[in-house]
XYZ file of C-alpha atoms in Angstrom:
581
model
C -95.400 -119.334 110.925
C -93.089 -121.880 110.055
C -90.979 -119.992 107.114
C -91.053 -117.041 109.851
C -89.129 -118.946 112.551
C -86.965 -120.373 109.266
C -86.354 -116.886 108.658
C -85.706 -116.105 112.153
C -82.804 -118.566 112.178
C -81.175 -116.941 108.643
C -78.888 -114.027 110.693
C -77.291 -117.115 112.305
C -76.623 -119.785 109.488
C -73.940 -117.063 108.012
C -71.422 -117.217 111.145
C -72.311 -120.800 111.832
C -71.759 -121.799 107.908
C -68.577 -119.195 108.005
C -67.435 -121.090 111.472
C -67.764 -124.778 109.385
C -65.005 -123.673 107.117
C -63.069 -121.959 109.284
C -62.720 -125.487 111.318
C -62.962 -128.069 108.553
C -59.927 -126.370 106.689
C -58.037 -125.277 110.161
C -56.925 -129.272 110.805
C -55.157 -131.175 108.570
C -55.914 -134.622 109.521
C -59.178 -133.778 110.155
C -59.844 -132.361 107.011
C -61.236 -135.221 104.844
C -63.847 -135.906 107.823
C -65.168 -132.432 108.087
C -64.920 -131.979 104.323
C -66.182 -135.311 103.150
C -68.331 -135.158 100.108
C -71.303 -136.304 101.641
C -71.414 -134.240 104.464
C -70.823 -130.790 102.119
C -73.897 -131.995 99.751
C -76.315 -132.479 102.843
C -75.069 -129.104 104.061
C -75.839 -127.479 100.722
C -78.842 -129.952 100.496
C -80.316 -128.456 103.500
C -79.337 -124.801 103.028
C -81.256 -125.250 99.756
C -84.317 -126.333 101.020
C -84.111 -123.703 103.772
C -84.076 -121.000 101.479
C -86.721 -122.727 99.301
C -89.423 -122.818 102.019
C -88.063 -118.955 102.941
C -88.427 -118.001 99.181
C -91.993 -119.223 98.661
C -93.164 -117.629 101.729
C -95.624 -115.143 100.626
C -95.373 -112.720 103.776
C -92.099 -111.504 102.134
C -93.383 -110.691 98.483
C -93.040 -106.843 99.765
C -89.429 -107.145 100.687
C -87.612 -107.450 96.981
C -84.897 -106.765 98.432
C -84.645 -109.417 100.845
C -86.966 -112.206 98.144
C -84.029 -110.933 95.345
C -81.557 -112.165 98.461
C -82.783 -115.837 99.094
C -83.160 -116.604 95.522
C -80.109 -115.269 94.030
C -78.610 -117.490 97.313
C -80.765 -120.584 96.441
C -79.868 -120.646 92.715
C -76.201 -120.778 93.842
C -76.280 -123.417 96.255
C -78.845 -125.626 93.730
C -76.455 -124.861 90.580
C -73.238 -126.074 92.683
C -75.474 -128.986 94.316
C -76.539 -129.902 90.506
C -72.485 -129.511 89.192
C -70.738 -131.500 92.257
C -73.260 -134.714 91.674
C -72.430 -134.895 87.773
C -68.539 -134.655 88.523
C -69.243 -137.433 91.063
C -71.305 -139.228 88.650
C -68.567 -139.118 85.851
C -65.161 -138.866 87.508
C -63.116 -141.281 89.201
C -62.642 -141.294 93.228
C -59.281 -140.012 93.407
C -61.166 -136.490 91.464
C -63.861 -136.144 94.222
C -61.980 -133.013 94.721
C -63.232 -131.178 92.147
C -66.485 -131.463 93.587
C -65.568 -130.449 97.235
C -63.883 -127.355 95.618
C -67.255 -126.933 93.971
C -69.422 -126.961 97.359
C -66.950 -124.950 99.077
C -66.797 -122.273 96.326
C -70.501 -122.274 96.888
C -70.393 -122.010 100.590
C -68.174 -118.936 100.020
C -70.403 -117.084 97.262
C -72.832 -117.485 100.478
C -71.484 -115.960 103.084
C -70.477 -113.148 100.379
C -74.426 -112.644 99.355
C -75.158 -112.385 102.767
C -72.400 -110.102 103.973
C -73.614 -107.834 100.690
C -77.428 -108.032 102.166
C -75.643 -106.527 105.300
C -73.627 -104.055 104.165
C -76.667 -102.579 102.213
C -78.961 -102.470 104.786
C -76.772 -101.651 107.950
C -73.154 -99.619 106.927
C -74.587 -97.812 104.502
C -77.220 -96.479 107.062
C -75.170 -96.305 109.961
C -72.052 -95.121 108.643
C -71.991 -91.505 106.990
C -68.400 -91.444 105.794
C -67.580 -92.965 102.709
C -63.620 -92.850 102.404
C -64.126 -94.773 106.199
C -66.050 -97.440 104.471
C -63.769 -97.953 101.385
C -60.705 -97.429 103.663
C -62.536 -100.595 106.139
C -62.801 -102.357 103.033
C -59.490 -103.284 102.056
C -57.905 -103.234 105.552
C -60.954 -105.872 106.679
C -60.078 -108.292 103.345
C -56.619 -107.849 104.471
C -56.985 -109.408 108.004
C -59.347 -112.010 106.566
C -56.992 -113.063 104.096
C -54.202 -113.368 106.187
C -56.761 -115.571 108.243
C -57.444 -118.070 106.087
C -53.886 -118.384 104.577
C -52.641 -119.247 107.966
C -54.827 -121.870 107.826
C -53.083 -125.557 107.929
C -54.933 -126.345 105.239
C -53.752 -123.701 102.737
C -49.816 -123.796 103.619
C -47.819 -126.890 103.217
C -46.151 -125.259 106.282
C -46.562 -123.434 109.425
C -46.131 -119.267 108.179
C -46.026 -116.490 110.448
C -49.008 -113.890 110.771
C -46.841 -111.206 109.804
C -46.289 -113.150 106.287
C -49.614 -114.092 106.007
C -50.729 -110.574 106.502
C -48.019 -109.334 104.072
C -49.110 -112.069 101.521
C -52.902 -111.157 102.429
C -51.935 -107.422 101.831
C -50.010 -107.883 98.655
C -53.104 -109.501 96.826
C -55.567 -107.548 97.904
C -53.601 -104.247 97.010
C -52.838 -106.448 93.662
C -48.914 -105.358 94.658
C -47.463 -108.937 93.837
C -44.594 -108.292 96.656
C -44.133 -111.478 98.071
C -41.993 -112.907 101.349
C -43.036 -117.084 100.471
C -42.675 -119.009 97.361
C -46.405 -119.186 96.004
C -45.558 -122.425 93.967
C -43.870 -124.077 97.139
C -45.471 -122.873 100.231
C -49.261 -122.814 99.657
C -51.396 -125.538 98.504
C -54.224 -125.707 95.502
C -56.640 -124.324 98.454
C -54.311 -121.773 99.213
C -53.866 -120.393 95.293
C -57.421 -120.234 94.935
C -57.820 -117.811 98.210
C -55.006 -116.239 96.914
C -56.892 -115.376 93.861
C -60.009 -114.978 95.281
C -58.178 -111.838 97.122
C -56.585 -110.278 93.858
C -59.957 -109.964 92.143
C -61.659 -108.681 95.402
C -58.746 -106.437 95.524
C -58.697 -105.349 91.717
C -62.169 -104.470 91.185
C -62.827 -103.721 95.051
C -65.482 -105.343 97.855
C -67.880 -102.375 97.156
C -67.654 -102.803 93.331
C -68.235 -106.909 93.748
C -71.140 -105.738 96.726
C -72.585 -103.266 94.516
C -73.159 -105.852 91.519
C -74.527 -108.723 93.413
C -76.976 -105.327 94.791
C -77.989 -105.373 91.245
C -79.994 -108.560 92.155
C -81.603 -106.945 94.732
C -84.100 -105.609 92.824
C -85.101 -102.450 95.584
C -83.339 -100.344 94.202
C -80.332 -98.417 95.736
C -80.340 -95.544 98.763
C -78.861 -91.722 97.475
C -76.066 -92.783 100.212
C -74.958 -96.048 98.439
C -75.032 -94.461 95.212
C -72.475 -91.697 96.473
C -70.520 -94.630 97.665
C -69.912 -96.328 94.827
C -69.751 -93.653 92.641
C -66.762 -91.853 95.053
C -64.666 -95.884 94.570
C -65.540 -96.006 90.859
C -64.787 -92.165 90.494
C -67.690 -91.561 88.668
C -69.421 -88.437 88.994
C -73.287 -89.637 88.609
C -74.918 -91.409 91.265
C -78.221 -92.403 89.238
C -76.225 -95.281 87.305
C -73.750 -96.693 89.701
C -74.580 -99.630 90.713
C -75.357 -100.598 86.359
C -71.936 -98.795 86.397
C -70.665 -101.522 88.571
C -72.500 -104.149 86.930
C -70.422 -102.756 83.657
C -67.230 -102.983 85.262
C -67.593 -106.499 86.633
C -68.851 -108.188 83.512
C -66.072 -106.384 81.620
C -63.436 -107.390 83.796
C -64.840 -111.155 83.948
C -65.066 -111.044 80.040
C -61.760 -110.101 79.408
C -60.196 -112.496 81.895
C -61.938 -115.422 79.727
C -60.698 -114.689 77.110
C -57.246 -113.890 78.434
C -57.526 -117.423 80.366
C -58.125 -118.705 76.799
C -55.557 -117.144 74.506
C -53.003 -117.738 77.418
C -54.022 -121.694 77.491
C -53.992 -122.125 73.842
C -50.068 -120.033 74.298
C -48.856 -123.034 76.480
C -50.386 -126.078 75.257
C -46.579 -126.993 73.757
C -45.524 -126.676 77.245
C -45.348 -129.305 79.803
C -44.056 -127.376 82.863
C -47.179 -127.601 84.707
C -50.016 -130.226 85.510
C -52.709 -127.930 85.511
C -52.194 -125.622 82.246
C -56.160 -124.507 82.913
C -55.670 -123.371 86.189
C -52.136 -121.846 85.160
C -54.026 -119.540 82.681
C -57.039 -118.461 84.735
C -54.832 -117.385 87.276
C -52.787 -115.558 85.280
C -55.064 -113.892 83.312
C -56.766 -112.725 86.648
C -53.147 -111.930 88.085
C -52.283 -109.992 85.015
C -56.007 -107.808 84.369
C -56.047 -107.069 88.275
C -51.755 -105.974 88.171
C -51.265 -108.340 90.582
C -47.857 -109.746 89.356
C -48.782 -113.064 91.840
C -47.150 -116.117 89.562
C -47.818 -120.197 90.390
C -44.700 -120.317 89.196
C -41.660 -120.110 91.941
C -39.536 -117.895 89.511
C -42.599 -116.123 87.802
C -42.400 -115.709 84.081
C -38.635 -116.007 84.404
C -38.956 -119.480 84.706
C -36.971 -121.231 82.303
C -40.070 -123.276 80.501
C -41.950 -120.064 79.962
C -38.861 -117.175 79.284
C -38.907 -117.544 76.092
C -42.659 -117.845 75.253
C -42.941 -114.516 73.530
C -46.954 -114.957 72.730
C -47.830 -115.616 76.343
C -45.477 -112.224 76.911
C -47.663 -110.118 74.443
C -50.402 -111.889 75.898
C -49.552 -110.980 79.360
C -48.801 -107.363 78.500
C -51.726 -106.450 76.890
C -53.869 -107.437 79.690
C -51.791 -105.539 82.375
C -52.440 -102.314 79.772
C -56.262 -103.336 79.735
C -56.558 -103.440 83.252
C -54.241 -100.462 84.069
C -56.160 -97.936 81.563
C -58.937 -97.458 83.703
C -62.733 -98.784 83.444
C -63.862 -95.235 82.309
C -61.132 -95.570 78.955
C -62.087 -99.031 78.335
C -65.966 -98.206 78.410
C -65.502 -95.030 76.442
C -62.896 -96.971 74.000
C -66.192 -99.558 73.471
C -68.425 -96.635 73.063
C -66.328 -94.979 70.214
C -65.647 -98.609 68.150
C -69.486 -99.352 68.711
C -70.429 -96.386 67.547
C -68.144 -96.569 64.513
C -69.258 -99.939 63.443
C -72.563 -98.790 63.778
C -72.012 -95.675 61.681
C -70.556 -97.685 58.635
C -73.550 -100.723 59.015
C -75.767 -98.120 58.432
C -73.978 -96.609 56.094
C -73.431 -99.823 53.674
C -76.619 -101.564 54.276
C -79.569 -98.403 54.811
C -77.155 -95.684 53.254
C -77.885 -93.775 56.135
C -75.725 -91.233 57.598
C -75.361 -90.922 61.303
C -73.609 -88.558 63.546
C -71.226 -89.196 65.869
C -72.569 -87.573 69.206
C -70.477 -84.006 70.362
C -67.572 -85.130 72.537
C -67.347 -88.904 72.267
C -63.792 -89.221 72.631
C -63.412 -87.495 76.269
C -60.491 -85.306 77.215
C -59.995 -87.023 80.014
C -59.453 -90.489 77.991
C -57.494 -88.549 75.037
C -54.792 -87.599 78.029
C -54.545 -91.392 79.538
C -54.249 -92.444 76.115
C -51.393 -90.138 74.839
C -49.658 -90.610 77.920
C -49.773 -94.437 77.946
C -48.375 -94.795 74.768
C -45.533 -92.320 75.425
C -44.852 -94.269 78.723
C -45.090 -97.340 76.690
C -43.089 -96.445 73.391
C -39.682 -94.730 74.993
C -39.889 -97.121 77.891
C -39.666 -99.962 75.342
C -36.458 -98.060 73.832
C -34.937 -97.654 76.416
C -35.080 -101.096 78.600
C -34.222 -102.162 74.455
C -31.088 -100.028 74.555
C -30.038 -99.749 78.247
C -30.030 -104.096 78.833
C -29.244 -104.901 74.901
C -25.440 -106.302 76.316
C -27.129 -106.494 79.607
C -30.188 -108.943 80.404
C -31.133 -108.588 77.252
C -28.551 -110.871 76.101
C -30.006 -114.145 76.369
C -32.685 -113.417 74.133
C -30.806 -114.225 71.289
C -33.324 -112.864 68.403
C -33.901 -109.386 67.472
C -37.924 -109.953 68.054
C -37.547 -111.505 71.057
C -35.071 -108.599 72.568
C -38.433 -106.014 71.306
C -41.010 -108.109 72.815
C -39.070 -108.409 76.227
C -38.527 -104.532 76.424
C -42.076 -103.831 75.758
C -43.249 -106.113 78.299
C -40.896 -104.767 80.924
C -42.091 -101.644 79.814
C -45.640 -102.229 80.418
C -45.091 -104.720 84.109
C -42.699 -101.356 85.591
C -45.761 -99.472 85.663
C -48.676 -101.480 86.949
C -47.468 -105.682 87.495
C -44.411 -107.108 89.237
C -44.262 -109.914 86.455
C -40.337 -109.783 85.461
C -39.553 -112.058 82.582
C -35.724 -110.581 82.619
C -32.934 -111.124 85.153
C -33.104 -108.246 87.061
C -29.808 -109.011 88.996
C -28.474 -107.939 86.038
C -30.367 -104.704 85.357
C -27.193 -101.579 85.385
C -28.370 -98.787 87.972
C -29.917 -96.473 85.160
C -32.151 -99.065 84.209
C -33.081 -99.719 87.702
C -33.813 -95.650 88.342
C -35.841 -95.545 85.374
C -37.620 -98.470 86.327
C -38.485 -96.448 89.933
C -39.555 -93.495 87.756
C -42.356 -95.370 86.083
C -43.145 -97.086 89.279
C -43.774 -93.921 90.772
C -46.180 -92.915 87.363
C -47.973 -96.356 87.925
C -51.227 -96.747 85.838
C -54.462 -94.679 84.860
C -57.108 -93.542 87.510
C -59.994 -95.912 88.150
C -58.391 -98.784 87.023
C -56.709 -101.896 88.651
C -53.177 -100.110 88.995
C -50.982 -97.981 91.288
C -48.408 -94.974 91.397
C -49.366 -91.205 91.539
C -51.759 -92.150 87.756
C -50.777 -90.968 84.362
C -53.046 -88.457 84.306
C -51.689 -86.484 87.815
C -47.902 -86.570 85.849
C -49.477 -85.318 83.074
C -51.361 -82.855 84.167
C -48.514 -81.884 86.153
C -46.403 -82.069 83.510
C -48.145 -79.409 81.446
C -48.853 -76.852 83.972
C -45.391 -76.705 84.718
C -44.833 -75.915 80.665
C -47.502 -73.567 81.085
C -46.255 -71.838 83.720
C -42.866 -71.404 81.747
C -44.804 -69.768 78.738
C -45.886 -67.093 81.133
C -49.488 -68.534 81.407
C -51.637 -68.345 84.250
C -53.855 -70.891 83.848
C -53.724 -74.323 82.285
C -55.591 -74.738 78.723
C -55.523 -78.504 76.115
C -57.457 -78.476 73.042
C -59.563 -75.816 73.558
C -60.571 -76.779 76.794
C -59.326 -75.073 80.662
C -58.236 -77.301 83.336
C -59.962 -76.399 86.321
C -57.667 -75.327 89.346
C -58.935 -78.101 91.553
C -57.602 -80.888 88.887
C -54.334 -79.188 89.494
C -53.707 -78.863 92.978
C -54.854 -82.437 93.084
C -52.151 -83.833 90.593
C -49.506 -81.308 92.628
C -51.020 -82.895 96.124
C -50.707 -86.083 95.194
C -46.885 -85.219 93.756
C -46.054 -84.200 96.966
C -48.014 -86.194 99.128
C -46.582 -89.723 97.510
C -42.646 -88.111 97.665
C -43.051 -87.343 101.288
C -44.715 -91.029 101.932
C -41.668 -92.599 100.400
C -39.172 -90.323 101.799
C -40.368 -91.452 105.385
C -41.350 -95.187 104.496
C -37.069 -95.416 102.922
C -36.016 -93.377 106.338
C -38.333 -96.657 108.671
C -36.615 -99.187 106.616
C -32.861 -97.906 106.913
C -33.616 -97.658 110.868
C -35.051 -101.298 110.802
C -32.485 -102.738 107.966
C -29.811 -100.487 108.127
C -27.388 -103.105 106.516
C -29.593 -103.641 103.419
C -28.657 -101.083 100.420
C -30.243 -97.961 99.604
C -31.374 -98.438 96.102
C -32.585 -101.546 97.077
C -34.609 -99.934 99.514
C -35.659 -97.046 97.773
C -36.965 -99.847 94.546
C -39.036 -101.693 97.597
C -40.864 -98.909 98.795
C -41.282 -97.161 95.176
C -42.407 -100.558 94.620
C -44.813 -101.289 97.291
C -46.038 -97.816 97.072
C -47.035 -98.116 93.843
C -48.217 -101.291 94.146
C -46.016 -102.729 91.230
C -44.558 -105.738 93.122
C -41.119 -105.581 91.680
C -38.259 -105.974 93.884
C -34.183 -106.754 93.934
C -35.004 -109.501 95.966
C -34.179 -108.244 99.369
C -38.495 -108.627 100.336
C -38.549 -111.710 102.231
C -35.188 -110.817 104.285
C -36.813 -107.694 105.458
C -37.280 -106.970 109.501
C -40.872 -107.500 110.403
C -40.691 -103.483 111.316
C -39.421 -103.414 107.627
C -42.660 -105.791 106.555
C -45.296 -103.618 108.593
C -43.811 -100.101 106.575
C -44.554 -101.568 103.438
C -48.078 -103.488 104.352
C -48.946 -100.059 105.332
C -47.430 -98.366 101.792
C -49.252 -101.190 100.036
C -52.895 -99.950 101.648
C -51.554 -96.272 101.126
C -51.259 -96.682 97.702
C -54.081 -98.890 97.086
C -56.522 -96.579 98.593
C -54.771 -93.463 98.070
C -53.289 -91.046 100.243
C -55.149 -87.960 98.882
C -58.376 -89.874 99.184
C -57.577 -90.959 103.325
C -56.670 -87.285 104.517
C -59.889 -85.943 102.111
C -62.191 -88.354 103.521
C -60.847 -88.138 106.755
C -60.345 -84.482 106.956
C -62.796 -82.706 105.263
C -65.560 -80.964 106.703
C -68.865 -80.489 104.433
C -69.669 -77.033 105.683
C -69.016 -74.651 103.105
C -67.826 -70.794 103.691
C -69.092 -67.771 101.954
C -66.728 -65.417 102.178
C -63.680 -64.567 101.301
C -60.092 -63.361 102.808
C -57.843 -60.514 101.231
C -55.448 -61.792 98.715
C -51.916 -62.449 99.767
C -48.811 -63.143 97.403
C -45.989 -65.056 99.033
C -42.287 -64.942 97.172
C -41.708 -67.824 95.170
C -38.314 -68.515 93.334
């Protein structure tokens, strides 16, 4: 009876645990009070021994779902409890902090098990539509970012809502437009929400809901598996949620190891206090195509311009994370495979066969097109800025490395690591052009996707070598793949064209190009700009928070979802041909 009435009380500890941080980190002065060390342990303390009597209750054993739930939330709150006494234990008073950070963090992984536990077993039953629930998604981590930067507590001063939504907006959309100095005008507190929303952002609320489902060991509705399956563009809905599992522990693999060859790049440097923090956050930043920097001039900064490791570094992640999740998995599959083939080759002398297909079309075209984008954009920023903001890279290697990292950030990241008050107005179109391309499908990038340009691309050669349908390597493109890359063409050019006409009305003293770069920008979620963002009308502000979600989300995917009907027609209207050209 008693773990019932425990259990009872669980719906309520959420708000009332979300409320507690909400107020401790809301007043400044009263801040070390609410947050003192020794009240957060007898919080988690408590909360721990809650969900200890609730676990062990044995009128639940039937309910894995809900058992998987409590412990997954007690092993948490126990693991954070056992981590914030031993940094008490062996650090000094002044680095308590580390230990509060450590509770809160905790507090937060909380509230986000629980919230999971609710999506699962209320949206997904009472809501039908799933482009409504991945369109809620990013517009509800939106507001509650922009909530808790306001906070006193994460600012070093008072901001507006409308920047704290635009900031909220830009790192959940992993844009990287920004109207405040990150290094200046948030705190440590603030940085960390900050990145909390870029990799809720980059691998999406339903991805990071569907893994920690994994825990729930029930088992997953038809409905949720068409959910996740429609945000991870996958086409099964039998292996989602290990699909999600997949793309989680891939993404938090590579960012280790990106955190870690970025650290060991900087440890000559002394232009920040934290180098560990530095390189987590930019190896999250980077992977996710965020283009957020702790750094108040980004990668420009004059300590790290020249660092041409941490630039190949940077640039390689921004590729991994732009390719898509379905490349990078089907990439592993092919060198796994390979390795495999030659082990048993060498040490059985056994012959395998490499399964029909391995290397996908689909992957084959991002590929190709990647490296295209890649190779003659890194000619061209090489030859177009050589006398130009090229010029204070004095070595040959160094003007290469720049170019091919400007190639790769014009795509996907708004890192800049040249002056781009410099750029001449060629390089400056071009750099629109491959803004508008953006990165591959199902990945952490923007723009229109390499694979709609291609696609579009080759249907228009196609059509010019009097074909009438679209065939690569053997293979026919269905129709639908090509009115969706033509859709999306249009769709995005219209978007823009109306988003530049809002921002001349609101700014009209602000130039053109300018505008046109911030809303190719902010459309494709690249975060580059001339440096006109934070001078912007809030009118001009609200056009692109709203381009950001647009082209986070999709267009295409907001008038499907919200237009489609599922009825299907069986029949057929006469044929009509309409006069084209």
């Amino acid at each position: 009876m008693f773990c019932i009435k425990l259990r009872d009380l669980l719906p309520f500890i959420t708000p009332i645990t979300f409320l507690y941080l909400i107020i401790s980190l809301g007043w400044r002065k009263e801040i070390y009070p609410l947050l003192n060390i020794g009240i957060l342990i007898g919080i988690v303390f408590l909360l721990s021994i809650f969900h200890f009597f609730i676990l062990f209750d044995k009128t639940i054993n039937s309910e894995k779902g809900y058992r998987s739930m409590i412990f997954l939330s007690f092993f948490i709150l126990v693991i954070s409890l056992f981590l914030s006494i031993i940094q008490i234990f062996f650090s000094k008073n002044e680095e308590i902090t580390n230990a509060q950070i450590t509770l809160l963090v905790s507090l937060i992984l909380y509230i986000l098990i629980r919230i999971t536990y609710f999506m699962r077993r209320i949206i997904y039953v009472k809501i039908h539509n799933p482009a409504f629930i991945f369109i809620t998604s990013f517009i509800f981590l939106s507001f509650l970012g922009s909530i808790l930067l306001m906070l006193p507590a994460s600012t070093v001063k008072k901001i507006s809502f409308i920047d704290a939504l635009f900031t909220s907006t830009s790192a959940v959309c992993v844009t990287g437009l920004v109207v405040l100095d990150t290094a200046k005008d948030f705190t440590y507190l603030g940085k960390i929400i900050l990145l909390t929303l870029i990799e809720l952002g980059g691998l999406g609320i339903l991805t990071i809901t569907s893994f920690l489902s994994y825990f729930f060991r029930d088992g997953f509705s038809f409905r949720e598996g068409i959910y996740i399956s429609n945000f991870l563009n996958s086409k099964k809905t039998n292996n989602v949620v290990y699909l999600a599992v997949k793309v989680v522990l891939v993404t938090l693999t590579i960012e280790i190891i990106g955190s870690l060859f970025i650290f060991f790049s900087i440890r000559n440097n002394n232009f920040t206090d934290d180098p560990l923090f530095f390189s987590i956050f930019h190896s999250i930043s980077s992977f996710c195509n965020s283009g957020f920097s702790t750094l108040s001039q980004g990668l420009y900064s004059e300590s790290i311009r020249f660092n041409y490791l941490l630039q190949i570094i940077i640039s390689f992640l921004l590729i991994l994370g732009g390719i898509g999740f379905n490349i990078l998995f089907n990439f592993f599959t092919y060198i796994w495979l390979t390795l495999k083939k030659y082990f048993y080759k060498v040490f059985k002398d056994e012959y395998i066969r490499y399964p029909a297909h391995i290397v996908t079309l689909n992957t084959k075209i991002v590929v190709l097109t990647t490296f295209f984008l890649l190779f003659f954009g890194t000619i061209f920023y090489y030859i177009s800025e050589y006398n130009s903001s090229l010029e204070e890279h004095t070595s040959i290697t160094g003007k290469w490395i720049s170019s091919f990292f400007s190639s790769a950030t014009s795509r996907t990241a708004g890192f800049q690591i040249l002056n781009i008050k410099k750029w001449t107005p060629i390089t400056i179109l071009f750099t629109i052009f491959l803004m508008w391309i953006g990165a591959s499908p199902a990945s952490t990038g923007g723009g229109i996707k390499t694979t709609t340009f291609a696609l579009a691309l080759m249907n228009i050669i196609s059509l010019s070598m009097g074909k009438d349908k679209l065939e690569i390597q053997r293979k026919e493109i269905s129709s639908k793949s090509i009115k969706l890359s033509f859709s999306i063409v249009i769709l995005s050019l219209i978007v823009i064209y109306i988003s530049i006409l809002f921002i001349i009305f609101f700014d009209p003293k602000k130039d053109i190009l300018s505008i046109s770069f911030e809303v190719f920008s902010a459309f494709s979620t690249v975060g580059l700009s001339l440096g006109i963002t934070s001078n912007l009308s809030y009118g001009s502000k609200l056009v692109l928070i709203t381009l950001m979600l647009l082209g986070r989300i999709g267009i295409l995917n907001i008038a499907i979802g919200l237009l489609k009907k599922n009825k299907k027609h069986y029949y057929k209207y006469p044929k009509e041909y309409i006069l084209i050209n």
